[in-house]
Every structure is written in structure tokens, then in C-alpha cells.
Backbone as ProteinMPNN parsed JSONL, in Angstrom:
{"seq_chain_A": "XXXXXXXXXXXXXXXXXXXXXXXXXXXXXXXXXXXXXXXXXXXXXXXXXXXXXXXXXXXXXXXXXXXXXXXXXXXXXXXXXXXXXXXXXXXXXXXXXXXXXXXXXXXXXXXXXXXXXXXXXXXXXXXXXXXXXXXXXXXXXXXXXXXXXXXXXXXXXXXXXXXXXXXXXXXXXXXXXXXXXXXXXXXXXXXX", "coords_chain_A": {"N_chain_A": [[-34.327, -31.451, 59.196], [-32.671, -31.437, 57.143], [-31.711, -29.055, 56.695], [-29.796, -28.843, 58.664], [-27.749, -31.024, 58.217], [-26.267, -29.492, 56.08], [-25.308, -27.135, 57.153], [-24.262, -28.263, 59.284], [-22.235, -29.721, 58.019], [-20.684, -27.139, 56.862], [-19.924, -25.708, 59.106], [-17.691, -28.14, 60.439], [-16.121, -27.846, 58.241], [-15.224, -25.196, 58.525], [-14.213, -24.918, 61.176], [-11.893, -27.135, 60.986], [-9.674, -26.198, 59.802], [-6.775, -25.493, 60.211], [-5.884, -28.156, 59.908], [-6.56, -28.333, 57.029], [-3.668, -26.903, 56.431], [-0.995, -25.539, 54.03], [1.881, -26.869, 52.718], [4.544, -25.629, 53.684], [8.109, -24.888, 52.348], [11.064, -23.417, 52.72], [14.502, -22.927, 51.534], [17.099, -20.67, 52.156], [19.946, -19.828, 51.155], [23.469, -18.179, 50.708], [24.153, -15.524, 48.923], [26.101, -14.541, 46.493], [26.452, -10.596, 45.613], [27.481, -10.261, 43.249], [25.721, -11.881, 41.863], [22.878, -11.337, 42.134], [20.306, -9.535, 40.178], [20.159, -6.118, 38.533], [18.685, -4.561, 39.113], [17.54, -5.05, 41.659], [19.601, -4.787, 43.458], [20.207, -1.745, 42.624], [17.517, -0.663, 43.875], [18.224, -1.335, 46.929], [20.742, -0.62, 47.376], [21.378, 2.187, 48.145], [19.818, 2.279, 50.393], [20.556, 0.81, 52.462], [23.103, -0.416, 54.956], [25.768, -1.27, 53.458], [27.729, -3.151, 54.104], [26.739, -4.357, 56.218], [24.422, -5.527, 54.474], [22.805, -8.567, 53.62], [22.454, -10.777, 51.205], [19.991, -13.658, 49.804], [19.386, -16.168, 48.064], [16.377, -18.267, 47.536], [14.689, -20.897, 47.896], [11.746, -22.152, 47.331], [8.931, -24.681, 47.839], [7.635, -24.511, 45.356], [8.763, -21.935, 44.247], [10.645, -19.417, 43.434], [13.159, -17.031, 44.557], [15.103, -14.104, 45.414], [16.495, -12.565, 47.737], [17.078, -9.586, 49.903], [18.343, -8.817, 52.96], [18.69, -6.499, 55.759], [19.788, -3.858, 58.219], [17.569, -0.99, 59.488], [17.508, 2.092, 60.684], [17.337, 0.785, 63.35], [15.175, -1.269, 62.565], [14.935, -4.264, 61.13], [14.863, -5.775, 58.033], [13.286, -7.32, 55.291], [13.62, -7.928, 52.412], [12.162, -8.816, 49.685], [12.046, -10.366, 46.094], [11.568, -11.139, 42.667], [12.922, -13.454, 40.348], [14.167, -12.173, 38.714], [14.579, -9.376, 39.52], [12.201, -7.827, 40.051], [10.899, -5.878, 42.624], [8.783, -8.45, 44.902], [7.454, -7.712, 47.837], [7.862, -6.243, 51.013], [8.878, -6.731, 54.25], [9.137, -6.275, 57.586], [10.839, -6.7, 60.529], [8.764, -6.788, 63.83], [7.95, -6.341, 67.06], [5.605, -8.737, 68.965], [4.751, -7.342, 71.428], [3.987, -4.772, 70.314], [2.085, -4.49, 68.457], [-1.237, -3.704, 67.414], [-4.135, -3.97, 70.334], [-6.848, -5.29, 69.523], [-5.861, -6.718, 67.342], [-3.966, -8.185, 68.189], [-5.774, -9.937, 69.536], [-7.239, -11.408, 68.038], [-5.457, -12.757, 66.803], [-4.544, -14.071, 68.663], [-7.397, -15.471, 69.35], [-6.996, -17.301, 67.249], [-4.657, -18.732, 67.236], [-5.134, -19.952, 69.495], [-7.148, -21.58, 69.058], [-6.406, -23.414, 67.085], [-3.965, -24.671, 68.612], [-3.077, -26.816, 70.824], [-1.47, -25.486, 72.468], [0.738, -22.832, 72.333], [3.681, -20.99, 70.688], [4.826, -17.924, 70.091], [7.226, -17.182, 67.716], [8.689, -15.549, 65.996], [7.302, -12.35, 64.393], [6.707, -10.467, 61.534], [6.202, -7.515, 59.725], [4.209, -6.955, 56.55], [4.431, -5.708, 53.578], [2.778, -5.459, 50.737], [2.187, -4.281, 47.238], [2.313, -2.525, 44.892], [5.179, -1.81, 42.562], [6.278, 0.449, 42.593], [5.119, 1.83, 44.969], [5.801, 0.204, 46.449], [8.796, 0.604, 46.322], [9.184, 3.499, 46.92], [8.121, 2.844, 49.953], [10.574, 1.964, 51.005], [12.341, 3.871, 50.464], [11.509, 6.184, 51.443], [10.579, 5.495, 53.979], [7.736, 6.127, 54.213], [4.541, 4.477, 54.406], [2.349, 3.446, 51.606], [-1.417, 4.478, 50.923], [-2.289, 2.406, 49.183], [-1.084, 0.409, 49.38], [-0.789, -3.25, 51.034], [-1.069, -4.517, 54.228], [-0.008, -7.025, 55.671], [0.394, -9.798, 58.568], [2.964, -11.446, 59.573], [3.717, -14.406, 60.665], [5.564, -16.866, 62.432], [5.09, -19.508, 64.229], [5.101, -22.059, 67.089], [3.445, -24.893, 67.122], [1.738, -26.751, 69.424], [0.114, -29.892, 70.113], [-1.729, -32.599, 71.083], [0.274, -34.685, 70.424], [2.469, -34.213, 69.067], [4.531, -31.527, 67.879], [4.642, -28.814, 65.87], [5.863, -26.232, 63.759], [4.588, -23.724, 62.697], [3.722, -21.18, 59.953], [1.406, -17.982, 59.934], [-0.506, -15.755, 57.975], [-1.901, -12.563, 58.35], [-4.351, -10.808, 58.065], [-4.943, -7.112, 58.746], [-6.948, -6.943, 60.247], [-6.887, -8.642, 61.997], [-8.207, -11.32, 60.795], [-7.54, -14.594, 59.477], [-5.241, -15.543, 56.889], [-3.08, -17.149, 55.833], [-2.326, -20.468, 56.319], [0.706, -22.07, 56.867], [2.068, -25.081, 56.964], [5.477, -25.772, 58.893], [8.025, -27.755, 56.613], [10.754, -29.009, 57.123], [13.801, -30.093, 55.475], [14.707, -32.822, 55.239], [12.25, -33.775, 55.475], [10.075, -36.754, 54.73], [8.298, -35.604, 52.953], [9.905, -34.346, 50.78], [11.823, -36.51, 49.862], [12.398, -38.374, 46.901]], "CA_chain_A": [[-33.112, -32.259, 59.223], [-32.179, -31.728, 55.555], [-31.21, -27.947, 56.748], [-28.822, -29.421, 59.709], [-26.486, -31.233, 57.801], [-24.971, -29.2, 54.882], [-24.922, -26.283, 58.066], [-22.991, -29.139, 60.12], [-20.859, -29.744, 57.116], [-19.919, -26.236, 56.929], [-19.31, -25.819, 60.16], [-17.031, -28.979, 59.97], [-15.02, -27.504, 57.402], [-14.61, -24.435, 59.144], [-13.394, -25.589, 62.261], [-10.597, -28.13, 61.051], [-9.497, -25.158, 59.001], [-5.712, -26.015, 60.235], [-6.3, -28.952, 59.528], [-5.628, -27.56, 55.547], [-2.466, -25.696, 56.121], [-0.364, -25.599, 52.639], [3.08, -27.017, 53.533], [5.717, -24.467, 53.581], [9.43, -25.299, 52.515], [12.137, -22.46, 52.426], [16.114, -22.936, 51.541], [17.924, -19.864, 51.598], [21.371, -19.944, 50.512], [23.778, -16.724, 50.993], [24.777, -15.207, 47.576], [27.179, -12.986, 45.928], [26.063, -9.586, 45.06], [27.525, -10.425, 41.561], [24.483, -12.7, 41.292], [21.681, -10.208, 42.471], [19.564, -8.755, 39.074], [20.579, -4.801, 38.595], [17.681, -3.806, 39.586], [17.244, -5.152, 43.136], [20.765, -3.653, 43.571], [19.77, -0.632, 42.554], [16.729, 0.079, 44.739], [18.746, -1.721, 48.019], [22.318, -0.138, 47.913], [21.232, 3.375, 48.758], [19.179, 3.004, 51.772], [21.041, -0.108, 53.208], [24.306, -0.417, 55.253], [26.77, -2.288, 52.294], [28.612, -3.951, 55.106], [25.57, -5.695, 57.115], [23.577, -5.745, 53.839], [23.121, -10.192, 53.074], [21.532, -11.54, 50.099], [20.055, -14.532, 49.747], [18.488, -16.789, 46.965], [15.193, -18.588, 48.869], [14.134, -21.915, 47.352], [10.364, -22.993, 47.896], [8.231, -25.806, 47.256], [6.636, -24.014, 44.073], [9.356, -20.373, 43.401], [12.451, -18.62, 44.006], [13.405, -15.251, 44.939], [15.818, -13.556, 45.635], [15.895, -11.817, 49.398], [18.092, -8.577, 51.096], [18.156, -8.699, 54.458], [19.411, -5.611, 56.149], [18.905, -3.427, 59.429], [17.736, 0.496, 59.115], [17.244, 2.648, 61.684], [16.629, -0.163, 64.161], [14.808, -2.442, 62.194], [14.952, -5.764, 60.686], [13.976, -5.662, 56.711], [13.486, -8.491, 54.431], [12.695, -7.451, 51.341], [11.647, -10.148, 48.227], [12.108, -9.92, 44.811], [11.55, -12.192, 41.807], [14.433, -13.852, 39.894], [14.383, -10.933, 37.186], [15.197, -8.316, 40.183], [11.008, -6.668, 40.113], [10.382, -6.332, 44.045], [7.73, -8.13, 46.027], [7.045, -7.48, 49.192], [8.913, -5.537, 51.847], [8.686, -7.338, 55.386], [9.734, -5.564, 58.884], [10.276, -7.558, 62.045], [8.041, -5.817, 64.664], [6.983, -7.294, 68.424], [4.1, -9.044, 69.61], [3.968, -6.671, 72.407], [3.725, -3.488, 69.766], [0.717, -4.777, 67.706], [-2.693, -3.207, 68.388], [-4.906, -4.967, 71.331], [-7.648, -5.598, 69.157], [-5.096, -7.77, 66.329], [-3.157, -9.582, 68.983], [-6.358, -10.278, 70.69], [-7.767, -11.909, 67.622], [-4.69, -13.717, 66.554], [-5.086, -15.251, 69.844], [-8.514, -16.514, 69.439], [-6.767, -18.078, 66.138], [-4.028, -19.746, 67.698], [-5.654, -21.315, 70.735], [-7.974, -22.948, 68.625], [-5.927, -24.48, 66.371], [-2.792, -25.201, 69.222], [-3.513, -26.983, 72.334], [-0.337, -24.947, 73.535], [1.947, -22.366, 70.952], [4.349, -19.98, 71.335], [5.22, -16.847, 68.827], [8.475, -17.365, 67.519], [8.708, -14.485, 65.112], [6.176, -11.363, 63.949], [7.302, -9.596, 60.748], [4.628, -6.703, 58.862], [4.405, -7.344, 55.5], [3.6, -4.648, 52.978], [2.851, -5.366, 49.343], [1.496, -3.445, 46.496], [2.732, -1.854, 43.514], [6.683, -1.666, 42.671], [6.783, 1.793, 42.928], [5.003, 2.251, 46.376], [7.37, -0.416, 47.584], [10.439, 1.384, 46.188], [8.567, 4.218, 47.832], [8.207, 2.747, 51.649], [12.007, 1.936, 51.436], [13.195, 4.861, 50.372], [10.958, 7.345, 52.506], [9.599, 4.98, 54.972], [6.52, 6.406, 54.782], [3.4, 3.987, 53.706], [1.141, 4.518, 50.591], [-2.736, 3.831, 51.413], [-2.445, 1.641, 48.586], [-0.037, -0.481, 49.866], [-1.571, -3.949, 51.708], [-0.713, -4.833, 54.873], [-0.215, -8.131, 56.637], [1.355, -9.652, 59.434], [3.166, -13.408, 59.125], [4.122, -14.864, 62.114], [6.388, -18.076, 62.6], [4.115, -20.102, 65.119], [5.427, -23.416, 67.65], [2.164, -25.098, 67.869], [2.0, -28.003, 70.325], [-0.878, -30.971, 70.224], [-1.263, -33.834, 72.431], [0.89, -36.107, 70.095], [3.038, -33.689, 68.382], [4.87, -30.281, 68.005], [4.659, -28.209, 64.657], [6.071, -24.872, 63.294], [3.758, -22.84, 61.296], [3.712, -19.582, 59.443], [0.848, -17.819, 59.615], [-0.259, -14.912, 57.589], [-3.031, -12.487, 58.965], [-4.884, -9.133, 57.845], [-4.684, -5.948, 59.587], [-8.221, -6.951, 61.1], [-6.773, -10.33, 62.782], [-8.785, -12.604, 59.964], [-6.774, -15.546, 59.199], [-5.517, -15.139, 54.756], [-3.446, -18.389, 55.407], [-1.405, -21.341, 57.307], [1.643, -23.447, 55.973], [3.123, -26.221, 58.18], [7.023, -25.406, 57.523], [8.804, -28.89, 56.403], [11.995, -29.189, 57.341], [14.503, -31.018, 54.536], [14.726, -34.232, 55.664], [11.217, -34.586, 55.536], [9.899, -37.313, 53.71], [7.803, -34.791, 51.499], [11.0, -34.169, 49.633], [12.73, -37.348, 49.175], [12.429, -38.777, 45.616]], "C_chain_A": [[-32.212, -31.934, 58.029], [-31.669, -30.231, 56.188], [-29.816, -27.855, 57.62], [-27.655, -29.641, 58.99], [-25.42, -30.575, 56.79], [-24.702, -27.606, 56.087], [-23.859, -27.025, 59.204], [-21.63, -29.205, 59.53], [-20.296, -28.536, 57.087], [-18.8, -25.743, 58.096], [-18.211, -26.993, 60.576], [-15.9, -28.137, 59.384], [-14.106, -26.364, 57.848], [-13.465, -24.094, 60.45], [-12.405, -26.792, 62.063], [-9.99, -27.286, 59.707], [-7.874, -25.722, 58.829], [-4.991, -27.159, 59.858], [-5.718, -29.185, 57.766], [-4.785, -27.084, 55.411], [-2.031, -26.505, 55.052], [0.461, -26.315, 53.571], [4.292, -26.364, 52.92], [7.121, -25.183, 53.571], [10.362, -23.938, 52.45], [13.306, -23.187, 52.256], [16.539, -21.404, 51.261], [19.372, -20.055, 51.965], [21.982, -18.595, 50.555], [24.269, -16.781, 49.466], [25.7, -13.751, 47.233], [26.429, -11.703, 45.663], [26.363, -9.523, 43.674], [26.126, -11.13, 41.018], [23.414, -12.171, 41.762], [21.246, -9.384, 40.833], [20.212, -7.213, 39.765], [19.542, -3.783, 39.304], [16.693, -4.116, 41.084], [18.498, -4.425, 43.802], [20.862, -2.183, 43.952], [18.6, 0.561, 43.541], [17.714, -0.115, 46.193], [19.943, -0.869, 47.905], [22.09, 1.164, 48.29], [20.576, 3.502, 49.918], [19.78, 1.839, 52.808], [22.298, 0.35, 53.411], [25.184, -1.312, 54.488], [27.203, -3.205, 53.551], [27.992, -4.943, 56.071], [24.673, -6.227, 56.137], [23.781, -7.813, 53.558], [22.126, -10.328, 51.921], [21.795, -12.805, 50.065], [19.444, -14.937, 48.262], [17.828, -18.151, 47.784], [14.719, -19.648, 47.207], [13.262, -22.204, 47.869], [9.865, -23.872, 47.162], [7.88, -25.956, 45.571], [7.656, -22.765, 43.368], [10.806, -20.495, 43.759], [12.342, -17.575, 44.034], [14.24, -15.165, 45.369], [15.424, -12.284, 47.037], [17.299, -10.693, 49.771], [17.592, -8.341, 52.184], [19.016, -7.63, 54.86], [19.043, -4.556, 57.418], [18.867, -1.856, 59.006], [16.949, 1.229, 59.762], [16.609, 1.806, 62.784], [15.919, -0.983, 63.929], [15.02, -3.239, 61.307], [14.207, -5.386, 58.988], [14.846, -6.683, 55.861], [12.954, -8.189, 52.965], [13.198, -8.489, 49.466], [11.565, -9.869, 46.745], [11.706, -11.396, 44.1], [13.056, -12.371, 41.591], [14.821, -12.658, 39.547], [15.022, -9.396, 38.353], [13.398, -7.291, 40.551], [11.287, -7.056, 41.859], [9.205, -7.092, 44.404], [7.083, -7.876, 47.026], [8.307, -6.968, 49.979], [8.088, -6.019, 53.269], [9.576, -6.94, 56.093], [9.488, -6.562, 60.19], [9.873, -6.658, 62.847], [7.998, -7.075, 66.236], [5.951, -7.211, 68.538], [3.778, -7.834, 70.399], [3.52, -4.939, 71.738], [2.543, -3.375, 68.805], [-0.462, -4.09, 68.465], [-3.186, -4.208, 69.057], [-5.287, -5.946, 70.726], [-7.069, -6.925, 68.038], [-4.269, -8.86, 67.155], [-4.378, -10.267, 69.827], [-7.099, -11.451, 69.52], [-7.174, -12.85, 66.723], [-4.501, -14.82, 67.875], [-5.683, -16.074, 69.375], [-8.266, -18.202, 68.298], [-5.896, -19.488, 66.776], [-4.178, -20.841, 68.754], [-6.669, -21.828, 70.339], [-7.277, -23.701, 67.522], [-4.471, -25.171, 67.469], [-3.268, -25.793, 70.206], [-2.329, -26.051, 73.021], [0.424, -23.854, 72.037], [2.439, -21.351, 71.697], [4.872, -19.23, 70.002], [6.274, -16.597, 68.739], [9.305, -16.083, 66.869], [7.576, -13.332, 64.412], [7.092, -10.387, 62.822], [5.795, -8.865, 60.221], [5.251, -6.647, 57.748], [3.635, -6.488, 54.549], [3.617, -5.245, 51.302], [2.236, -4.27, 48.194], [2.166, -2.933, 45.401], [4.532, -1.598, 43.355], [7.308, -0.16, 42.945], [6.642, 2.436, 44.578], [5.576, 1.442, 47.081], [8.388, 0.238, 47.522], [9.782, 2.627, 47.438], [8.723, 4.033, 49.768], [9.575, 2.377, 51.921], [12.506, 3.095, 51.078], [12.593, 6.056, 51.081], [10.223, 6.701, 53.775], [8.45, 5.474, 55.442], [5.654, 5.309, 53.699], [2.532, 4.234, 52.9], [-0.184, 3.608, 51.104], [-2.891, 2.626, 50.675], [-1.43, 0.351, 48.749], [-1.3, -2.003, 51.127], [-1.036, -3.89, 52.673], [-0.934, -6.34, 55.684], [0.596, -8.808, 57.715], [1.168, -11.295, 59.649], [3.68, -13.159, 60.469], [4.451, -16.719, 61.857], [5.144, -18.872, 64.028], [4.626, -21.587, 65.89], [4.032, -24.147, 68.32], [2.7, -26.53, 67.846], [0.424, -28.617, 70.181], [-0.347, -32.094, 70.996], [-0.405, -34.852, 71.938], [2.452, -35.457, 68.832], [3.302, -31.817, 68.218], [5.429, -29.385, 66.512], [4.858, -26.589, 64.889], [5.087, -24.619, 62.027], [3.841, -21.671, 61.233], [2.303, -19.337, 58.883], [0.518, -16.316, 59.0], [-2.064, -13.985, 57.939], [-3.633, -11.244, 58.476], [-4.81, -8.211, 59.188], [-5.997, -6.054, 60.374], [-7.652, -8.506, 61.857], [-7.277, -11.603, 62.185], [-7.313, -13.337, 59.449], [-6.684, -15.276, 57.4], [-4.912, -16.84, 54.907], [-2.548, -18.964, 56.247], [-0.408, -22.492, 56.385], [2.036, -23.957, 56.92], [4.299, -25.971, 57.498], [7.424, -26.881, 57.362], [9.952, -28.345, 56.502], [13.112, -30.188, 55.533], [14.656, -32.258, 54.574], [13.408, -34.561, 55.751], [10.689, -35.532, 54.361], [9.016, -36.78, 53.032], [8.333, -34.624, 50.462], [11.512, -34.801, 49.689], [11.889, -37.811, 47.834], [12.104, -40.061, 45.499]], "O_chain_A": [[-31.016, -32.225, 58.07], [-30.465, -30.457, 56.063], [-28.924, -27.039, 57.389], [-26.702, -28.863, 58.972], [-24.236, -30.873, 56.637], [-23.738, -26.936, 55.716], [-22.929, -26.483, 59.8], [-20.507, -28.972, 59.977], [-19.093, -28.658, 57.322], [-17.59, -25.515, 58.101], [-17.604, -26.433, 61.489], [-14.899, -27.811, 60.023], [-12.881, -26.302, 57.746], [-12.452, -23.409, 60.597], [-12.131, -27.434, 63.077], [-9.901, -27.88, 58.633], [-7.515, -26.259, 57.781], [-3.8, -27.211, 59.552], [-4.81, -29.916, 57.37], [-4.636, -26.589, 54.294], [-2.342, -27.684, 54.887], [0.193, -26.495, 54.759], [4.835, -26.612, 51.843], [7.425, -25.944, 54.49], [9.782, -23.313, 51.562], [13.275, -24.26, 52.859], [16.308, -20.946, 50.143], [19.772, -20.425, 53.069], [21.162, -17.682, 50.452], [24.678, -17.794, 48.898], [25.829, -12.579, 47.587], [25.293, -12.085, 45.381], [25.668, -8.855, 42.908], [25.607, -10.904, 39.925], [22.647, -13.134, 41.779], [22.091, -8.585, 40.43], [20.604, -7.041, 40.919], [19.633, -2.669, 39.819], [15.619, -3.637, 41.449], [18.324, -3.533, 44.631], [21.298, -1.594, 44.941], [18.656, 1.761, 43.808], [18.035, 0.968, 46.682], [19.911, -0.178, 48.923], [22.969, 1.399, 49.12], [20.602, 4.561, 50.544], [19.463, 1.964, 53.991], [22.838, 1.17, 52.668], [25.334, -2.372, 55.096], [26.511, -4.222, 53.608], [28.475, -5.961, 56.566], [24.037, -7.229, 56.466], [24.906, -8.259, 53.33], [20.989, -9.86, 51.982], [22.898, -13.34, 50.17], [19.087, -14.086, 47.447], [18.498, -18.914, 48.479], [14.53, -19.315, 46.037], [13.451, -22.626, 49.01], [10.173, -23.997, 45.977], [7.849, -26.936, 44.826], [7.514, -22.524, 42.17], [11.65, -21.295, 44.163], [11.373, -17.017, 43.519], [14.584, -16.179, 45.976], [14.49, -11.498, 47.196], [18.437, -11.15, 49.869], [16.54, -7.739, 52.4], [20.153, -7.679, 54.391], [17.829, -4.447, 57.595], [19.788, -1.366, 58.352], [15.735, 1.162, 59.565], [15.458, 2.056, 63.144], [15.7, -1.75, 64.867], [15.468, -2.631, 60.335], [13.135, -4.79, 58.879], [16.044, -6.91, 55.69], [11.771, -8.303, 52.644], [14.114, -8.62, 48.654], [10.833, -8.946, 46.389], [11.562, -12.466, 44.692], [14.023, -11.868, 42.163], [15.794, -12.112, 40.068], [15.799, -8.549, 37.913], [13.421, -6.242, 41.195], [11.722, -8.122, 42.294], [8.233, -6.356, 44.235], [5.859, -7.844, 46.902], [9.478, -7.202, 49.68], [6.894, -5.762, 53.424], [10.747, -7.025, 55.723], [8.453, -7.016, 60.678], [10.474, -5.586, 62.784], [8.02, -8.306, 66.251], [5.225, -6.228, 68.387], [2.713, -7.253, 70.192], [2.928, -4.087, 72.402], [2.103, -2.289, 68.427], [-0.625, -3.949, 69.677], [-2.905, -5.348, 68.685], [-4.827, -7.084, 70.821], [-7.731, -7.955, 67.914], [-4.011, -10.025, 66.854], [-4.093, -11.069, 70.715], [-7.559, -12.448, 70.076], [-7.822, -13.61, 66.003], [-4.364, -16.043, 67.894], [-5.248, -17.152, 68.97], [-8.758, -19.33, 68.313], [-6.21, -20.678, 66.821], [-3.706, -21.967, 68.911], [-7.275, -22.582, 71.101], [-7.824, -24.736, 67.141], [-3.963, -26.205, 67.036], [-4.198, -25.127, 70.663], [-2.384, -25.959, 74.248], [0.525, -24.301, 70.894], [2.064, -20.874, 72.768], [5.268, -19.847, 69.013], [6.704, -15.772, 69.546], [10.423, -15.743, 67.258], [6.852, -13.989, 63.664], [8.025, -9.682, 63.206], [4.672, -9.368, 60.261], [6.451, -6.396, 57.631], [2.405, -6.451, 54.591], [4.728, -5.409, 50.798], [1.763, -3.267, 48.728], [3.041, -3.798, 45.36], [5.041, -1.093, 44.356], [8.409, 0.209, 43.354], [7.435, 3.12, 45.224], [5.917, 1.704, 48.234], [8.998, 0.536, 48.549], [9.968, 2.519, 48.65], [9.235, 4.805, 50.578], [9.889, 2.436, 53.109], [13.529, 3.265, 51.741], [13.375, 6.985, 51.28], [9.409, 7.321, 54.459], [8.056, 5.415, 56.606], [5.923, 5.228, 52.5], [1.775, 5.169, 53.16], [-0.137, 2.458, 51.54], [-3.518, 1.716, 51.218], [-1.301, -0.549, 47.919], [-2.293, -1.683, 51.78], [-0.113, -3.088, 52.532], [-2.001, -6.635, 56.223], [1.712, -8.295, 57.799], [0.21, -12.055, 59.795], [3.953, -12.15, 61.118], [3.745, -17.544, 61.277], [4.411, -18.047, 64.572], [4.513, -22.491, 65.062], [3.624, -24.076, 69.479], [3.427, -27.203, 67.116], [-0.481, -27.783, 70.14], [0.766, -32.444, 71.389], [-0.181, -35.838, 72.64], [3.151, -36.13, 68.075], [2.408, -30.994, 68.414], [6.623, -29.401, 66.211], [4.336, -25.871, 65.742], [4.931, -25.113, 60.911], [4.019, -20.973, 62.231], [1.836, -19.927, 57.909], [1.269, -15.469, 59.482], [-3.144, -14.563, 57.816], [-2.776, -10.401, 58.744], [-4.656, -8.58, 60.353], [-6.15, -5.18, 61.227], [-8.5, -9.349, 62.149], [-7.034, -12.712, 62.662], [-6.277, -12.753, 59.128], [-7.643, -14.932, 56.709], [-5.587, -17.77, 54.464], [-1.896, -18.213, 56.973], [-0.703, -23.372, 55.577], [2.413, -23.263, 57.863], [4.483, -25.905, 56.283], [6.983, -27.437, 58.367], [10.199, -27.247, 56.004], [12.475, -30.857, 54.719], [14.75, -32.752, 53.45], [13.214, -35.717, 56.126], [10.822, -35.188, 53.187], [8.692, -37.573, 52.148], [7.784, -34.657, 49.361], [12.605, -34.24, 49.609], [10.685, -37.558, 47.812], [12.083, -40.593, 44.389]]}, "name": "protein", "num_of_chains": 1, "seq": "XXXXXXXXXXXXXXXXXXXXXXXXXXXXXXXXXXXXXXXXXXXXXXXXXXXXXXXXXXXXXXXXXXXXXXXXXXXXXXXXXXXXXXXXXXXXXXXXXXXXXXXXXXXXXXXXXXXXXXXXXXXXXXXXXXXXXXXXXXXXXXXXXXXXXXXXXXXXXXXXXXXXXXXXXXXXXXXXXXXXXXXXXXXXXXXX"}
């Protein structure tokens, strides 16, 4: 008996996993290019279109960053910086239906156990790693091995008493890294 329960409890914990999501806030705000650090500038204005290029400044719960959004050669790129202008992450919108089998088959298993119902709102791939092999995958779009990969996804999950957006973030093997419920502004999380 004594072996049962702290194997129940685990199991427990594991399975109301969602249960824990963080809670995710974003604001982004559009900004001048006068107010962009020199050195996000600098990597972005040569491989972006000036004229579709947007910058934002992205308020969360806990940071800030600074974001260029811009399209190049057909795709979607979001790419994150600190205040100071270092990069972090470079994020590509991709489709569900272009993911390998084996990763959409095991982001499944994820989402229909935590949704009674969802629907995939958004799929971006998300590369991080070193400032240079980011400058690197934007300026030669080719990937360094050392580079991570992960793949966030916007999420409309439905329950029998309620309907939540989540962003989830997933490894290149389909394992779950993590889940935020997004809050909206008006939620009472952030009034005072």
C-alpha cells in the first residue's frame, strides 16, 4: 500500500499537468525605428523589406523586448531582442500541415488530453541559441546544429464550462517544455 500512494501522487501530478500552465500576458505596441537599440537595426535592415519591416515593443507579465516583424522570401519572421538590442530568438510561422507526422502526432496526444475540444490557431518554429548563430540563420537562412529548436503554438482549448487560449511550447520530439494560459487585459489578474 505504502508503494501505491506516492506512485498515485505522481501520477496525479502528472496528469493535471495543464492544470499548472504559467499565465501568459503580451502588449505589443508599434514603435518608431528611432526607438529600436543600434544593434537590432543593424542585424534587421539588411535582410528585411524597410517598407513592410514593423517594430514593436512587447510588454509581459515579468520582461520586455523589443520585436521585428517582417516577411522574407515567403515567410513570416518574428524575431526578439532584449531592451539593449542583443537578439533572442528568431521565430518563423510554418503550418500544421508541414510539420513531421511523428511531432504533429504527438502534439495531438498533448492537446486532446488537456482540451475536451481545441483548435490550432497559430504554429511558429522557434530557433534559439547563441547571438551569432542567430545573426547567422537570418542572414544565410541556413541553421547551425547548435541552434535549439522549438515549436509554440497559440492553442483554443474548449472544456465543458469554458473556452481558453493557450500558448504552447514543444521540442522537436513533440515533449511538452511548457503551457501559459494567455490573459487578456481586462482580466482581473491585472487590475490593482
Amino acid at each position: 500500500m505504502k508503494k501505491i500512494v506516492p506512485f498515485f501522487l505522481i501520477l496525479v501530478i502528472f496528469s493535471a499537468q495543464n492544470l499548472f500552465a504559467q499565465e501568459k500576458y503580451e502588449k505589443e505596441s508599434r514603435i518608431n525605428k528611432r526607438e529600436v537599440p543600434e544593434n537590432a537595426k543593424k542585424l534587421i535592415d539588411p535582410i528585411s523589406d524597410k517598407k513592410k519591416l514593423k517594430w514593436y515593443h512587447e510588454i509581459g507579465l515579468n520582461s520586455e523586448s523589443i520585436e521585428a516583424k517582417f516577411k522574407r522570401n515567403g515567410i513570416q519572421y518574428s524575431v526578439e531582442f532584449d531592451m539593449t538590442g542583443n537578439i533572442a530568438d528568431v521565430e518563423m510561422k510554418v503550418n500544421w500541415e508541414g510539420l513531421n507526422e511523428n511531432l504533429k502526432k504527438a502534439i495531438t496526444l498533448q492537446l486532446n488530453k488537456d482540451c475536451e475540444n481545441h483548435k490550432i490557431i497559430k504554429v511558429q518554429k522557434q530557433h534559439t541559441g547563441t547571438k551569432a548563430n542567430l545573426a547567422k540563420l537570418l542572414i544565410s537562412e541556413k541553421k547551425s546544429p547548435e541552434n535549439t529548436i522549438k515549436y509554440e503554438l497559440i492553442v483554443r482549448c474548449s472544456q465543458p464550462k469554458s473556452v481558453n487560449l493557450f500558448e504552447y511550447l514543444f521540442n522537436e520530439q513533440g515533449q511538452i517544455v511548457s503551457t501559459s494560459n494567455i490573459i487578456f487585459k481586462n482580466s482581473s489578474h491585472l487590475e490593482y
